[in-house]
Every structure is written in structure tokens, then in C-alpha cells.
Amino acid sequence: MAKRSRNIKKVKSGIKKIRSGAEKYNPLNTPLNMNDTTDTGAEATKLGYKTVKKTQDTVKKTVNTAKDIYKAPVRIIKIARISSTIIVHLLAFLLNPVFWIIIFVLFFVFFFAVPIIVILSGGAVAGTTNNKAYVRTAGSNQEISSVFPEAEHFYDLAADDQQDEFDSFIDSLYYSVDDLPNSDLVYMVCSNGTTFEKTLVTDNKKQQIKEQFSKTLSKAEAIALVYTYLQREKNLEKGTVGEIYEVEFTKEAFDDLLNMMVSWTDNIYDGQECPSANCSAHQEEIHNPRYDELSDKVDTLADAYNDWYEILPYFETYESIEDGRGQRQYWDNSVQWRIDNWKLVYGDAVPIAPYYTYSGGSFLEDIGDLYERYLYEFNNTPESTIEMVVECEHLHELHSIGLNVLSKDDVMDAWNFSEIDKQWYEVTYMGFVYDPDIEVDS
């Protein structure tokens, strides 16, 4: 038995490790710049993040950690620009304690209560154009409604390419109804626990195997993973830590994700037997054992007849002796030992009649009748027969396939995501899931 191995898909590595400082830096947890009137979306995101975090502590600490907050249905709000005139009036109000109390209450209602309602409901906040809430990828100035379809398209292309590659590999396994002895066998173990026992790789079995190549990541998960990864790479390129950049989704980015997520191997063993050992069926001429059995029987009866015939004269002599004593002596000296020898040679083949000692001629006729009966059967028995032989000729190749599909957590570990990266991923993912303007698979 020969074994050959081939690694069809290798998990790609070599992803750059983010600098240690980034692992301690949360781009959603930096101080706000309230004096910057240029709204890139980053300051609005930070405000929304800090507002949610502070409010969670206020409302009986229903969410206790930053990680829990990220896992809540998050809506990032774009804040209207604050003009210098509004700032001046706001400072005037602050000089009056009564107005301070009023403003504090209004601030609490609009900046604490409203985000909580948005988080819990997943809906948009009603208001004027300047107050309209926009859902955005975490830390980005891009709207989900425009970003997600483009990313979804690239993900579908990459996933289809991966599926086609795996399907082509499975289709290349040889199977023919007209050539079963040379058809391939397959044994497969999947990372999800599914196992296919050794069997001929029929068309139906091929389809079952192809269906095991499933995308364990939903589109929302895949896009959020790639987005977070691209932000890391952009920071490395710019020599920054935790900065937020506009990133561009490409098919190559999703190819990298799927190459990381999916791999399979194929070990090949020659000269294998199929499970039922019945792949080869053909007619074969088989020698008939009954023919040999009857031939021996006929020959033995012929010899028995002839040898008994030679004993008959001694019967006649015995019967011709009139003296009783002389008869007994002749029987003992000339007849009995010949009968005993005949019984020793032919006793198993010819039944001895109880009257043979008194009628040797009649017993000879019995042997002759028995001979004729077996001779008739022998003459009507073929020397060989044609039979259908079913067997396995051990010509199969066995393909032992291992299919490994990583989960999103496995991918984040493989990409060395820090806890901050994972939180950033969660915020982005939940933004996709709870945005009413897009449809994502679960």
C-alpha cells in the first residue's frame, strides 16, 4: 500500500503583528476634541461611545464593562456641527445657575437617554437634517448603506472562488459506473465533527462532500473582520496607533480572509479494497465438483462389479460340495477371505446385501443396477459450470481528505487580534446587524 500526500490549501500566515502600544489603545476611548468643528465622524463616534458608557453606569450599571457595551446593539450618531454663536450663548447660560440646571437636564435627556433608546430599539432618531442619526462603521466616516453592499459583493466573489476551487478538487476524483474496479474511494473528516466513512466516490457522495464546504462566517462577520484588519494595516502603514482611516474593501482582502479560514488536505493510498468488496462482477467457468464425484463413483462401482464377478466361481464350487464338513472347510479356506477383501475395498461404496453369501449372482446384479444409475447421472452432469463472480480487484485509490474551517474567533486569534481589536470588531458587527437600511444574513 502506497501513500501519497498533497496539501491542497495551506493556511496563510505572515500577517504583521500590530505594535504593542496599539493593544493598549482603544480608538473609541480617547479624549474628545470639542473645539474641532471639522466632523470626520471620529469625534462623533467617540462621543457616542463615551455617552453610552457613562449612561450604562448611570442606569443601575446594566452593562458593567467596555466589552459588554461593545456587544450591545450599538448605533453611532453623527453630531451636528456646533457653531461659534451657539457656543457663545451656551457660555452665557452657564453663568446662570437656573439655566445651568435646565441645560444639565436637557444634556442628560438628549445625550444620555436618546443613545440608550437607539441602542435598545435599533431605530433611527427622528429630527431635522442636522440632528438625523447616521449609522456608521465603527470609527469611520463611511455610511453602512453604501459600504456594506460593496463589501458584500467582494465577499461573495471570494467565497464563490473558494467554493469553486473545492468543488473542482472533489469533481476531479475518478468515478465511473462502467469502471467501478478503478473508481476512487474517499474518506473525509471535517472540523465540524462530520465524518464520511470509506466509500466509492459516487456522484451523490461528491455532492454531499461539497455541501460540507460551508462559510461558517456570516457576511456581516466577515466584513467586520476585514474592516478591523484593514484599520490595523492602515495604522501600520502610516506609523500611527489607533488612528481611524477611510479603508477600501477589495476582493483580495476577502481572499486573504478565506485563505486563512479554509484549508483542506488529501492523502492518497493505492491498491485499496472497496468496503463491500463487490465492485467487480464477471462470468467465470468453474469446474464442477459433482462431475469428479460421479466419475469416481462410476469407476469404483465398475471395479466392484468386476471383482465380485471373479468371486462367483468360488460360490459355485462351494455349492457343488455335498459333504457339509467339506463345504465349511472350503468356505473358510477359499471364499470368506475373498469376500472380506472385497468388503475392505468396496464396502463404503457398495451397500452389502444381507443375502450375498447365499446368492452371489443376485448381488452382482444389484451392483450392476447401482452402476447404471450413477453412470446415467454422470453422463448428464457437465464437467464445468458458468458462474457470476463478484469481488474487488484492489485497484482503487483512497483519498483521505481533511477539511478545516475556522470560526471567527479562530480567525481573530490567528490574526493576533488584541482585546481592543475584538471590541472594535464587535461594535462594527453590531452596527451591521442592527442597521435598518441593510439586510445581512445571520
XYZ file of C-alpha atoms in Angstrom:
442
model
C 0.000 0.000 0.000
C 1.484 3.279 -1.092
C 0.695 6.628 0.450
C 0.949 9.982 -1.240
C 0.070 13.309 0.306
C -0.752 16.682 -1.109
C -1.659 19.845 0.741
C -4.338 21.358 -1.446
C -4.855 24.541 0.552
C -2.393 25.941 3.048
C -3.473 28.356 5.724
C -1.661 31.581 5.012
C 0.267 33.309 7.754
C 2.674 36.177 7.912
C 0.146 38.807 8.966
C 2.076 41.658 10.566
C 1.777 41.947 14.322
C 0.416 45.272 15.467
C 2.664 47.299 17.737
C 2.285 46.641 21.418
C 1.092 50.177 22.040
C -1.967 49.585 19.885
C -3.048 46.705 22.071
C -3.415 49.097 24.962
C -5.058 51.824 22.918
C -8.782 51.962 22.252
C -9.545 54.388 19.381
C -13.077 54.755 20.783
C -11.847 55.722 24.244
C -9.699 58.821 23.545
C -10.487 62.376 24.863
C -13.000 64.370 22.839
C -11.919 67.426 20.876
C -14.987 69.662 21.308
C -13.217 72.615 19.673
C -12.756 70.829 16.341
C -15.577 71.890 14.028
C -14.459 69.532 11.239
C -16.675 66.485 11.660
C -14.827 63.460 10.291
C -17.066 61.077 12.121
C -14.343 60.050 14.561
C -15.266 62.627 17.248
C -18.946 61.792 16.859
C -18.160 58.133 17.280
C -16.133 58.798 20.425
C -18.929 60.938 21.849
C -21.480 58.254 21.133
C -19.193 55.648 22.697
C -18.475 57.707 25.847
C -22.107 58.726 26.208
C -23.228 55.125 26.078
C -20.540 54.071 28.509
C -21.430 56.800 31.036
C -25.152 56.180 30.714
C -24.713 52.470 31.299
C -23.081 53.282 34.634
C -25.990 55.591 35.481
C -28.807 53.190 34.662
C -28.078 50.766 37.509
C -24.941 49.546 35.709
C -26.842 47.181 33.453
C -23.683 46.802 31.375
C -20.561 46.817 33.546
C -17.621 46.620 31.172
C -16.478 48.218 27.962
C -16.624 44.801 26.307
C -20.283 44.370 27.295
C -21.078 47.757 25.790
C -19.493 46.749 22.504
C -21.648 43.656 22.383
C -24.870 45.668 22.796
C -26.721 46.773 19.642
C -24.725 49.941 19.043
C -25.784 52.885 16.863
C -23.122 55.521 16.233
C -24.565 59.021 15.977
C -23.310 61.875 13.826
C -23.429 65.070 15.853
C -24.375 68.310 14.192
C -21.672 70.907 13.998
C -21.634 73.398 16.862
C -21.356 76.911 15.534
C -19.424 79.577 17.381
C -22.670 81.535 18.018
C -24.224 78.575 19.834
C -21.068 78.186 21.920
C -21.233 81.860 22.965
C -24.866 81.580 24.067
C -24.130 78.358 25.809
C -21.383 80.022 27.861
C -23.838 82.792 28.807
C -26.335 80.284 30.026
C -23.714 78.627 32.128
C -23.329 81.847 34.161
C -26.887 81.484 35.404
C -27.444 78.646 37.919
C -31.062 78.236 36.848
C -30.099 77.838 33.226
C -27.282 75.508 34.292
C -29.833 73.181 35.849
C -32.028 73.368 32.749
C -29.131 72.732 30.415
C -27.904 69.842 32.575
C -31.327 68.217 32.336
C -31.507 68.795 28.589
C -27.988 67.474 28.160
C -28.917 64.349 30.081
C -32.090 63.798 28.058
C -30.640 64.329 24.611
C -27.151 62.946 25.057
C -27.735 60.170 27.565
C -31.317 58.975 27.162
C -31.546 59.153 23.354
C -28.492 56.941 22.668
C -29.882 54.362 25.090
C -33.188 54.347 23.207
C -31.285 53.958 19.938
C -29.218 51.084 21.350
C -32.260 49.255 22.703
C -34.507 49.801 19.701
C -32.019 49.713 16.837
C -34.024 52.521 15.170
C -33.025 55.931 13.894
C -33.549 59.110 15.862
C -36.109 61.441 14.338
C -35.325 65.123 13.880
C -34.087 67.744 11.497
C -31.458 67.123 8.870
C -28.699 68.270 11.201
C -29.983 66.064 14.019
C -30.599 62.954 11.899
C -28.678 59.912 13.181
C -26.465 58.047 10.759
C -25.219 54.538 11.371
C -21.547 54.196 10.509
C -18.857 51.576 10.617
C -17.163 51.956 13.976
C -14.709 54.828 13.848
C -15.339 55.588 10.168
C -16.936 58.407 8.258
C -18.487 55.940 5.815
C -22.187 55.118 5.899
C -23.070 51.444 6.181
C -25.724 51.651 3.488
C -23.028 52.496 0.925
C -20.131 50.464 2.365
C -21.835 47.161 3.105
C -23.147 46.277 -0.399
C -19.713 46.835 -1.924
C -18.004 44.698 0.722
C -20.748 42.083 0.398
C -20.111 41.866 -3.333
C -16.385 41.258 -2.856
C -17.050 38.679 -0.156
C -19.446 36.782 -2.431
C -16.865 36.747 -5.227
C -14.126 35.455 -2.932
C -16.412 32.838 -1.362
C -17.583 31.623 -4.776
C -13.972 31.264 -5.914
C -13.154 29.210 -2.808
C -16.214 27.008 -3.311
C -15.378 26.517 -6.999
C -11.820 25.531 -6.126
C -13.002 22.924 -3.607
C -15.726 21.668 -5.960
C -13.187 21.240 -8.770
C -10.959 19.222 -6.458
C -13.836 16.893 -5.480
C -15.036 16.594 -9.097
C -11.529 15.531 -10.139
C -11.880 12.312 -8.108
C -12.480 9.468 -10.566
C -15.768 7.583 -10.682
C -17.453 5.641 -13.493
C -20.360 3.221 -13.329
C -18.754 1.344 -16.228
C -15.377 1.144 -14.482
C -16.080 0.546 -10.798
C -12.896 -1.500 -10.142
C -10.762 1.586 -10.960
C -13.025 4.209 -9.360
C -11.684 6.206 -6.397
C -12.583 5.741 -2.754
C -12.985 8.650 -0.326
C -12.750 9.070 3.443
C -13.275 12.539 4.917
C -13.124 14.196 8.337
C -14.402 17.763 8.823
C -13.535 20.207 11.594
C -17.261 20.498 12.411
C -17.258 16.841 13.507
C -18.780 15.331 10.360
C -17.118 12.133 9.115
C -17.603 10.258 5.841
C -16.602 6.598 6.109
C -14.656 4.960 3.276
C -16.842 4.528 0.211
C -16.830 4.791 -3.570
C -16.879 8.442 -4.572
C -20.207 8.337 -6.394
C -21.804 11.473 -7.833
C -24.187 11.602 -4.878
C -21.293 11.286 -2.422
C -19.432 14.092 -4.186
C -22.419 16.391 -3.718
C -22.641 15.555 -0.007
C -18.945 16.358 0.417
C -19.255 19.680 -1.441
C -22.028 20.738 0.911
C -19.620 20.399 3.842
C -17.644 23.325 2.444
C -19.782 25.943 4.137
C -18.937 29.512 5.043
C -19.056 29.408 8.829
C -18.864 33.202 8.893
C -21.898 35.273 8.019
C -21.359 38.175 5.643
C -21.653 40.667 8.494
C -18.986 38.813 10.496
C -16.631 38.518 7.536
C -16.937 42.191 6.563
C -16.477 43.363 10.162
C -13.357 41.182 10.489
C -11.842 42.513 7.279
C -12.688 46.095 8.221
C -10.950 45.797 11.596
C -7.952 44.135 9.984
C -7.663 46.846 7.325
C -7.698 49.540 10.002
C -4.784 47.813 11.726
C -2.850 47.562 8.481
C -3.529 51.226 7.703
C -2.129 52.259 11.089
C 0.987 50.186 10.465
C 1.408 51.794 7.048
C 1.043 55.308 8.446
C 3.136 54.630 11.538
C 0.215 55.515 13.783
C -1.540 53.793 16.625
C -5.312 53.652 16.948
C -5.994 56.253 14.267
C -9.162 55.921 12.181
C -8.830 55.880 8.388
C -11.078 55.516 5.413
C -10.375 51.991 4.168
C -11.159 50.379 0.844
C -12.650 46.907 0.599
C -11.222 44.710 -2.148
C -11.743 41.131 -3.275
C -8.123 40.411 -2.361
C -8.852 41.314 1.251
C -11.616 38.712 1.395
C -9.409 36.197 -0.444
C -6.914 36.607 2.380
C -9.655 36.049 4.943
C -10.939 32.870 3.293
C -7.424 31.527 2.721
C -6.900 31.972 6.442
C -10.285 30.442 7.301
C -10.492 27.403 4.980
C -7.973 24.674 4.161
C -8.045 21.041 3.103
C -5.584 18.168 2.647
C -5.620 14.979 0.579
C -3.645 11.832 1.444
C -3.743 9.150 -1.276
C -3.412 5.372 -0.703
C -3.054 2.937 -3.635
C -4.255 -0.648 -4.016
C -7.270 -0.375 -1.730
C -10.292 -2.670 -1.385
C -13.762 -1.166 -1.548
C -15.934 -1.620 1.586
C -18.247 -4.283 0.109
C -15.546 -5.979 -1.992
C -18.065 -6.269 -4.830
C -17.026 -3.669 -7.390
C -16.028 -6.280 -9.997
C -18.524 -8.823 -11.407
C -17.824 -11.188 -14.301
C -18.699 -14.638 -15.608
C -16.204 -17.383 -14.979
C -16.032 -21.070 -15.977
C -15.902 -23.128 -12.793
C -15.010 -26.833 -12.729
C -17.959 -28.898 -11.473
C -17.003 -30.900 -8.363
C -20.067 -33.158 -8.809
C -18.623 -34.325 -12.104
C -15.482 -35.578 -10.356
C -17.533 -37.147 -7.585
C -19.712 -39.112 -10.036
C -16.723 -40.126 -12.118
C -15.057 -41.670 -9.077
C -18.329 -43.380 -8.103
C -18.815 -44.956 -11.529
C -15.209 -46.174 -11.684
C -15.418 -47.669 -8.202
C -18.693 -49.489 -8.962
C -17.195 -50.874 -12.178
C -14.246 -52.272 -10.234
C -16.541 -53.606 -7.532
C -18.708 -55.358 -10.142
C -15.716 -56.944 -11.866
C -14.036 -58.052 -8.649
C -17.278 -59.564 -7.336
C -17.759 -61.314 -10.638
C -14.379 -63.058 -10.090
C -15.608 -64.394 -6.724
C -18.724 -66.046 -8.235
C -16.904 -69.270 -9.369
C -15.923 -69.938 -5.755
C -19.598 -69.693 -4.819
C -20.412 -72.275 -7.472
C -17.680 -74.646 -6.216
C -18.853 -74.236 -2.686
C -22.403 -75.148 -3.651
C -21.230 -78.207 -5.584
C -19.631 -79.842 -2.488
C -22.083 -82.261 -0.964
C -20.219 -83.016 2.261
C -21.185 -80.474 4.878
C -17.845 -80.580 6.621
C -16.057 -80.247 3.330
C -18.248 -77.248 2.416
C -17.339 -75.443 5.652
C -13.636 -76.062 5.159
C -13.815 -74.793 1.542
C -15.754 -71.711 2.593
C -13.260 -70.855 5.264
C -10.230 -71.528 3.080
C -11.359 -70.229 -0.328
C -14.459 -67.987 -0.112
C -14.574 -65.998 3.125
C -11.242 -64.213 2.838
C -12.069 -63.149 -0.735
C -15.344 -61.668 0.467
C -13.568 -59.931 3.364
C -11.017 -58.377 0.994
C -13.784 -57.199 -1.341
C -15.690 -55.605 1.565
C -12.488 -53.867 2.722
C -12.034 -52.251 -0.710
C -15.627 -51.568 -1.779
C -17.661 -51.708 1.410
C -18.036 -47.875 1.651
C -19.124 -47.528 -1.983
C -21.466 -50.505 -2.277
C -24.071 -51.487 0.310
C -23.706 -55.202 1.140
C -26.998 -57.110 0.827
C -27.724 -59.477 3.728
C -28.212 -62.333 1.331
C -24.961 -62.011 -0.611
C -23.487 -65.163 0.957
C -26.310 -67.253 -0.426
C -26.840 -65.618 -3.805
C -23.675 -64.200 -5.244
C -25.222 -63.804 -8.700
C -28.134 -61.735 -7.444
C -25.756 -59.409 -5.563
C -23.766 -58.942 -8.778
C -26.964 -57.751 -10.445
C -27.506 -55.265 -7.595
C -24.009 -53.846 -8.136
C -24.717 -53.597 -11.857
C -28.004 -51.703 -11.250
C -26.217 -49.266 -8.940
C -23.508 -48.747 -11.545
C -26.062 -47.972 -14.258
C -27.822 -45.419 -12.060
C -24.631 -43.475 -11.312
C -23.438 -43.794 -14.913
C -26.650 -42.151 -16.135
C -26.202 -39.219 -13.732
C -22.546 -38.918 -14.688
C -23.377 -38.764 -18.407
C -25.813 -35.893 -17.732
C -23.518 -33.824 -15.485
C -21.341 -31.060 -17.088
C -17.691 -31.065 -16.307
C -17.738 -27.278 -15.647
C -20.313 -24.521 -14.990
C -20.535 -20.776 -15.767
C -20.917 -18.665 -12.628
C -21.060 -14.937 -11.870
C -18.066 -13.993 -9.727
C -18.288 -10.821 -7.571
C -15.079 -9.483 -5.987
C -12.775 -6.463 -5.559
C -9.591 -6.397 -7.590
C -7.830 -3.913 -5.222
C -7.306 -1.299 -7.925
C -8.797 1.655 -6.031
C -7.079 4.856 -4.890
C -8.286 6.006 -1.462
C -8.410 9.781 -0.905
C -8.303 10.608 2.790
C -9.476 14.228 2.972
C -9.331 16.622 5.902
C -11.449 19.790 5.698
C -10.723 22.527 8.239
C -12.949 25.629 8.508
C -12.079 28.160 11.227
C -14.606 30.115 13.259
C -14.453 33.910 13.579
C -12.795 33.569 16.987
C -10.162 31.292 15.464
C -9.539 33.852 12.704
C -9.130 36.693 15.224
C -6.665 34.575 17.191
C -4.766 33.706 14.002
C -4.579 37.408 13.156
C -3.406 38.169 16.711
C -6.316 40.494 17.452
C -5.925 42.300 20.763
C -8.868 42.781 23.099
C -9.287 46.297 21.712
C -9.361 44.887 18.162
C -12.003 42.385 19.189
C -14.094 45.142 20.752
C -13.757 47.223 17.611
C -14.908 44.206 15.617
C -17.947 43.721 17.876
C -19.043 47.369 17.520
C -18.725 47.194 13.733
C -20.532 43.871 13.514
C -23.449 45.009 15.662
C -23.721 48.167 13.579
C -24.245 45.971 10.517
C -26.750 43.681 12.205
C -28.971 46.387 13.664
C -28.918 48.859 10.814
C -32.449 49.020 9.289
C -31.206 50.076 5.856
C -29.312 46.880 5.043
C -30.086 43.188 5.086
C -27.470 40.801 6.465
C -27.523 37.061 6.889
C -27.415 35.764 10.452
